[in-house]
Structures are given as structure tokens and as C-alpha cells.
Amino acid sequence: MKIQKILATKKDNPLIPRNPADPAGQMPTVKRLFRDLKKRFSRINSDVQKLVSEQKQYQTRITTNKAYYEYQIDEQRYASINDFILRVLRNELLESYDGSKPFSWFYQSYLEQSFIDGINDQIYSAQSMADPAIAGEEISQQIMNLQEGNVSPQQQQRLGLVYARVFEEMAGLTNSMKTDLAETLTRGMANGLGITAIARDIKKRVQVGFSRAQRIARTEILGAYRTATRSEQKDINETIYADSEWHMALLWWSALTSTTRSWHASKHGEILTAQEVDEFYSVNGNAIQCYCSHGPVLVNKKTGETPQQDLIDKMKRQLKVWRVGVV
């Protein structure tokens, strides 16, 4: 039995992700960002390759058993190489010549979309659980009045922190790539390599940088989504469920794919607090490239019971099938 067949579809139950391999539903945003980054790294490679080609004018071929080249390079030339590469990288990845965060940065639209998706999914799921017979008429009405797409000042502040953190990550990538590419170029010249060989090494190092950028993208797009879901859950608990016998906790949805880490999968179907989720992601690189999601679930404050127990039982069966498949 396929693991997704154990659960109904989202059409049947709004709490269930449309795609079991992408429970947060953020793969489309990640792919759009990948396409954007691919274009930017292609331009980076093209610009640095032009720089490599320019070094031919400083080249002298020495004939030995194999081709060997000497390059005329001094401190000023070395500095100009570093400056050029840094300028190219900052222009493409930071959209800022001096390395400071611009008012409008290309990455922000992707993070904002993911963040708003997190808020909307949390509200949509909360509304699907707001049965007046369980939560009461007043609470049910308050939750039904929540507006999707509404980013409160508090949420906007949290999103701003996401922007700042991701910009710092990309600034760190920019600086490390500058050092890597400049050293690859100048070391190749010092070792007497030809322009073709240096160009090939440069292309490889740009690809390494692209792979790192993809890892950051996967991590941060999902991170923005989960930040929004946890903060929206917190706001609903504090403003609507505060005096109720119920509160919203987080139900862990693992992607359950062949690459899912076992300790991530083991939480599939568990009910956790926002603090427990934060603690999990703060250690062992757990946040890196994690596609898990955390939907809301109603829990009785006194008994710990939940009206969604049938769904949780099905998720546990789903996990058992996944474990058999990966053994």
C-alpha cells in the first residue's frame, strides 16, 4: 500500500497536505527561486570567465615537457581581481555594491510568498477545526473572521527578521565565493596553468557556490513558512483560545521520502509545542533542507485529548509503511 493512500486528500480533509512529499507546499516557490538563482550564477560564471580570458595578455608561455605559463601579476593586479569578483557577486546575489541590504531585494518576494502561505494555511486549517460544538460559538466565529493574507505588524516584524537572517547568509556566501574564485584564479596563474584549465576550475567553483545557494534556498523558504505557521498559531492561542479549554498545538508532518532523515520521519503524527519545534531545529543542522511541516491541531488543555485523533492514528500507520519501504 502506498503511504499517501492511507490518508484522504486535502479536498476531503483540509488538514491533510496536497502532496505527501511536500507537506508545506513550498516546492513551487523553491523551484522558482532555483530558476532565478541559476540565471544569476550563469551571469556570475560568464563575467568571471571574461576576467579569466583577460589574463591572457599578461601570459608568457614557457616550453618544457608540457605547456607552462608565467603571468605578470603584482599587488595592484591581485587587488583588482578581488575587487572585480566581489563586485560581480554582490551585484547578482545581494543587489548591493557595498554589501548592505537594499530596500528591495530579489529574495524577499520568495520569502514573503512562503511566509504568507504559512499564515494562510494555518488560518485555513484553524477554521476547518473551529466546530462550534467543540470550541464554542464565540470562538468559532472569531476564527472564521480571520482574514487570509493579512500580515499583522507583529508578523511583519517577524518577516523582517527572516529577511535579515537570509541576507546575512547570502552575504556570507558572497564573501566565501569571492575568496574561493579569486584564489582559484590566482593560484592557477601561480601554478602555470593555461587559460582553458583555469576557466574550467572557475566553472567548477561557481557550481559549488550554486549548490550552496540552493541549499540555503531550500532551508530558508521552508524556514519562512514554518516561522509563519508557528507565529500565527501563537497569535491565535493568545488572542482567541486564551480563556478556552482548548488550544492549538502543532501536528508534525514529515515529507516521508527516500531522503527523509529518520529522526525527522519519527516525529510524523506527533503533537508538539512551538517551543519543542524550535528546540528541534536549533540543533544538529535539523533545519537544513528540511521539508517537514507543522499543521495546527486542537488539544484539550486539561486532558490532552484531540478531536483529530483519527487523523493522527492514520499518520502513524503511514509512518509504519514508510519505514518498511526504506529498510
C-alpha positions as CSV (number, residue, x, y, z in Angstrom):
1,M,0.0,0.0,0.0
2,K,1.4,3.4,-0.9
3,I,1.8,5.7,2.1
4,Q,-0.3,8.5,0.6
5,K,-3.3,6.1,0.1
6,I,-3.6,5.7,3.8
7,L,-4.8,9.3,4.1
8,A,-7.6,11.1,2.4
9,T,-6.9,14.0,0.1
10,K,-6.9,17.7,1.2
11,K,-10.3,18.0,-0.6
12,D,-11.7,15.5,1.9
13,N,-9.8,16.9,4.9
14,P,-8.3,20.5,4.8
15,L,-5.7,19.4,7.4
16,I,-4.0,17.0,5.0
17,P,-1.3,18.3,2.7
18,R,-2.0,18.0,-1.1
19,N,1.5,16.5,-1.7
20,P,2.8,14.0,0.9
21,A,6.3,14.6,-0.3
22,D,5.9,18.3,0.1
23,P,3.6,18.8,3.1
24,A,4.4,22.5,3.4
25,G,3.5,23.0,-0.3
26,Q,6.6,25.1,-0.8
27,M,8.3,23.2,-3.6
28,P,6.9,25.5,-6.4
29,T,8.4,28.6,-4.6
30,V,11.7,26.8,-4.1
31,K,11.8,25.9,-7.8
32,R,11.0,29.4,-8.9
33,L,13.9,30.7,-6.7
34,F,16.2,28.0,-8.1
35,R,15.5,29.2,-11.6
36,D,16.2,32.8,-10.6
37,L,19.5,31.7,-8.9
38,K,20.5,29.6,-11.9
39,K,20.3,32.7,-14.1
40,R,22.3,34.8,-11.6
41,F,25.0,32.1,-11.3
42,S,25.2,31.8,-15.1
43,R,25.9,35.5,-15.3
44,I,28.5,35.2,-12.5
45,N,30.3,32.5,-14.4
46,S,30.2,34.4,-17.6
47,D,31.6,37.6,-16.0
48,V,34.4,35.8,-14.2
49,Q,35.2,33.8,-17.3
50,K,35.7,37.1,-19.1
51,L,38.1,38.1,-16.3
52,V,40.0,34.9,-16.8
53,S,40.3,35.5,-20.5
54,E,41.7,38.9,-19.9
55,Q,44.7,37.4,-18.1
56,K,46.0,36.0,-21.4
57,Q,47.5,39.4,-22.1
58,Y,49.7,39.0,-19.0
59,Q,50.7,35.5,-20.0
60,T,54.1,34.2,-21.3
61,R,54.4,30.6,-22.5
62,I,57.4,28.6,-21.4
63,T,58.1,25.5,-23.4
64,T,59.2,22.5,-21.3
65,N,57.9,18.9,-21.3
66,K,54.5,20.3,-21.1
67,A,52.9,23.7,-21.5
68,Y,53.7,26.1,-18.6
69,Y,52.8,29.7,-18.4
70,E,54.1,32.7,-16.4
71,Y,51.8,35.6,-15.6
72,Q,52.8,39.1,-14.8
73,I,50.8,39.9,-11.6
74,D,51.5,42.4,-8.9
75,E,49.8,43.5,-5.7
76,Q,47.7,46.0,-7.6
77,R,46.6,43.5,-10.2
78,Y,45.7,41.0,-7.4
79,A,43.6,43.6,-5.7
80,S,41.8,44.5,-8.9
81,I,40.9,40.8,-9.4
82,N,39.4,40.6,-5.9
83,D,37.5,43.8,-6.4
84,F,36.1,42.7,-9.7
85,I,34.9,39.3,-8.5
86,L,33.4,40.8,-5.3
87,R,31.5,43.4,-7.4
88,V,30.1,40.8,-9.7
89,L,28.9,38.6,-6.8
90,R,27.4,41.5,-4.8
91,N,25.6,42.7,-7.9
92,E,24.0,39.3,-8.6
93,L,23.4,37.9,-5.1
94,L,23.0,41.0,-2.9
95,E,22.0,43.6,-5.5
96,S,24.2,45.9,-3.5
97,Y,27.6,47.2,-4.4
98,D,28.7,48.0,-0.8
99,G,27.2,44.8,0.7
100,S,24.5,46.5,2.6
101,K,20.9,45.2,2.3
102,P,19.0,47.1,-0.4
103,F,15.4,48.3,0.3
104,S,14.1,45.9,-2.3
105,W,16.0,42.6,-2.7
106,F,15.1,39.9,-5.1
107,Y,15.0,37.2,-2.4
108,Q,12.3,39.0,-0.4
109,S,9.4,38.2,-2.8
110,Y,10.1,34.5,-2.4
111,L,10.4,34.6,1.3
112,E,7.2,36.8,1.6
113,Q,5.2,34.3,-0.5
114,S,6.3,31.4,1.7
115,F,5.6,33.4,4.8
116,I,2.1,34.4,3.7
117,D,1.4,30.8,2.6
118,G,2.3,29.7,6.2
119,I,-0.2,32.2,7.7
120,N,-2.9,31.3,5.2
121,D,-2.5,27.6,5.7
122,Q,-2.6,28.0,9.4
123,I,-5.8,30.1,9.3
124,Y,-7.5,27.8,6.8
125,S,-6.7,24.7,8.9
126,A,-7.8,26.5,12.1
127,Q,-11.1,27.4,10.6
128,S,-11.7,23.8,9.5
129,M,-11.3,22.8,13.1
130,A,-13.4,25.5,14.6
131,D,-16.5,23.4,15.2
132,P,-18.9,25.4,17.4
133,A,-19.9,22.2,19.1
134,I,-16.3,21.8,20.3
135,A,-14.8,25.3,20.5
136,G,-18.0,27.2,21.2
137,E,-19.9,29.6,19.1
138,E,-17.9,32.7,20.1
139,I,-14.5,31.2,19.4
140,S,-15.7,29.6,16.2
141,Q,-17.0,33.0,14.9
142,Q,-13.7,34.8,15.8
143,I,-11.7,32.2,13.9
144,M,-14.0,32.3,10.9
145,N,-13.4,36.1,10.8
146,L,-9.7,35.7,10.5
147,Q,-8.5,37.1,7.1
148,E,-6.2,35.2,5.0
149,G,-3.3,37.2,3.6
150,N,-3.4,39.7,6.5
151,V,0.1,40.2,7.8
152,S,-0.1,42.0,11.1
153,P,2.5,44.4,12.3
154,Q,3.9,41.7,14.6
155,Q,4.0,39.3,11.7
156,Q,5.7,41.9,9.5
157,Q,8.4,42.3,12.2
158,R,9.0,38.6,12.2
159,L,9.2,38.6,8.4
160,G,11.7,41.4,8.6
161,L,13.9,39.2,10.8
162,V,13.7,36.4,8.3
163,Y,14.8,38.9,5.5
164,A,17.8,40.0,7.7
165,R,18.9,36.5,8.5
166,V,18.7,35.2,4.9
167,F,20.6,38.3,3.7
168,E,23.4,37.6,6.1
169,E,23.6,34.1,4.9
170,M,23.8,35.2,1.3
171,A,26.4,37.8,2.2
172,G,28.4,35.1,3.8
173,L,28.1,33.0,0.7
174,T,29.2,36.0,-1.4
175,N,32.3,36.6,0.7
176,S,33.4,33.0,0.7
177,M,32.8,32.7,-3.1
178,K,34.9,35.8,-3.6
179,T,37.8,34.3,-1.7
180,D,37.3,30.9,-3.5
181,L,37.1,32.3,-7.0
182,A,40.0,34.8,-6.6
183,E,42.2,32.1,-5.1
184,T,41.3,29.6,-7.8
185,L,42.2,32.2,-10.5
186,T,45.4,33.5,-8.9
187,R,46.6,30.0,-7.8
188,G,46.1,28.7,-11.3
189,M,48.2,31.5,-12.6
190,A,50.9,30.9,-10.0
191,N,50.9,27.2,-10.9
192,G,51.5,28.0,-14.5
193,L,48.1,26.7,-15.8
194,G,46.7,27.8,-19.1
195,I,43.6,29.9,-19.5
196,T,41.5,26.9,-20.5
197,A,42.4,25.0,-17.4
198,I,41.8,28.0,-15.1
199,A,38.4,28.6,-16.8
200,R,37.4,25.0,-16.2
201,D,38.4,25.3,-12.5
202,I,36.5,28.5,-12.1
203,K,33.3,26.9,-13.6
204,K,33.6,24.1,-11.1
205,R,33.9,26.6,-8.2
206,V,30.9,28.6,-9.4
207,Q,28.9,25.4,-9.4
208,V,29.9,24.7,-5.8
209,G,28.6,28.1,-4.9
210,F,25.4,27.5,-6.8
211,S,24.9,24.2,-4.8
212,R,25.4,26.1,-1.6
213,A,22.9,28.7,-2.7
214,Q,20.3,26.0,-3.5
215,R,20.8,24.5,0.0
216,I,20.2,28.0,1.5
217,A,17.1,28.4,-0.6
218,R,15.6,25.1,0.4
219,T,16.3,25.7,4.0
220,E,15.1,29.3,4.2
221,I,12.0,29.1,2.1
222,L,10.7,26.3,4.3
223,G,12.0,28.1,7.3
224,A,10.0,31.2,6.5
225,Y,6.9,29.1,6.0
226,R,7.3,27.3,9.4
227,T,8.1,30.6,11.1
228,A,4.8,31.9,9.9
229,T,2.8,28.9,10.9
230,R,4.3,28.9,14.5
231,S,3.8,32.6,15.0
232,E,0.2,32.5,13.6
233,Q,-0.6,29.6,15.9
234,K,0.9,31.6,18.9
235,D,-1.2,34.6,18.0
236,I,-4.5,32.6,17.7
237,N,-3.8,30.9,21.0
238,E,-3.1,34.2,22.8
239,T,-6.0,36.2,21.2
240,I,-8.7,33.6,20.7
241,Y,-8.1,30.5,22.7
242,A,-6.6,32.1,25.8
243,D,-9.7,31.6,28.1
244,S,-10.8,28.4,26.4
245,E,-10.4,24.8,27.5
246,W,-8.8,24.2,24.1
247,H,-5.6,25.5,22.4
248,M,-3.8,24.9,19.1
249,A,-0.7,22.7,19.1
250,L,1.4,21.7,16.2
251,L,1.0,18.4,14.3
252,W,4.2,17.3,12.7
253,W,4.0,16.3,9.0
254,S,7.1,14.6,7.6
255,A,7.8,14.5,3.9
256,L,8.3,10.7,4.1
257,T,10.5,10.5,1.0
258,S,13.6,8.3,0.4
259,T,15.9,11.1,1.5
260,T,13.9,12.0,4.7
261,R,16.1,11.8,7.8
262,S,14.9,9.1,10.1
263,W,14.7,11.3,13.2
264,H,12.6,13.8,11.2
265,A,10.3,11.0,10.0
266,S,9.9,9.6,13.5
267,K,8.0,12.7,14.5
268,H,5.4,12.2,11.8
269,G,2.0,12.4,13.6
270,E,3.4,13.8,16.9
271,I,1.8,16.7,18.6
272,L,4.3,19.3,19.7
273,T,4.5,22.8,21.1
274,A,6.1,25.7,19.2
275,Q,9.0,25.6,21.7
276,E,9.6,21.9,21.1
277,V,9.7,22.6,17.4
278,D,12.1,25.5,17.9
279,E,14.4,23.4,20.0
280,F,14.4,20.6,17.4
281,Y,15.5,23.0,14.7
282,S,18.2,24.6,16.8
283,V,20.4,21.5,16.9
284,N,22.2,19.1,14.6
285,G,21.5,21.1,11.5
286,N,17.9,19.9,11.6
287,A,16.6,23.0,9.8
288,I,18.9,22.4,6.8
289,Q,16.9,21.3,3.7
290,C,14.0,20.1,5.9
291,Y,10.7,19.7,4.1
292,C,8.7,18.9,7.2
293,S,5.6,20.9,8.0
294,H,3.6,21.6,11.2
295,G,-0.1,22.0,10.9
296,P,-2.5,23.0,13.7
297,V,-4.3,20.5,15.9
298,L,-6.8,21.2,18.7
299,V,-5.8,19.9,22.1
300,N,-7.7,20.0,25.3
301,K,-5.6,21.8,27.9
302,K,-6.6,19.6,30.8
303,T,-6.9,16.1,29.2
304,G,-4.5,16.4,26.2
305,E,-7.2,14.9,24.0
306,T,-7.7,16.0,20.4
307,P,-10.7,15.7,18.1
308,Q,-8.2,14.9,15.3
309,Q,-7.1,11.6,16.9
310,D,-8.3,9.5,13.9
311,L,-6.1,11.5,11.6
312,I,-3.1,11.1,13.9
313,D,-3.7,7.3,14.0
314,K,-3.7,7.2,10.2
315,M,-0.5,9.2,10.1
316,K,1.2,6.6,12.5
317,R,0.2,3.9,10.1
318,Q,1.5,5.9,7.2
319,L,4.9,6.1,9.1
320,K,5.0,2.4,9.6
321,V,4.5,1.8,5.8
322,W,7.3,4.3,5.1
323,R,9.7,2.5,7.5
324,V,9.1,-0.8,5.7
325,G,9.8,0.8,2.4
326,V,13.2,2.3,3.4
327,V,14.6,-0.7,5.2
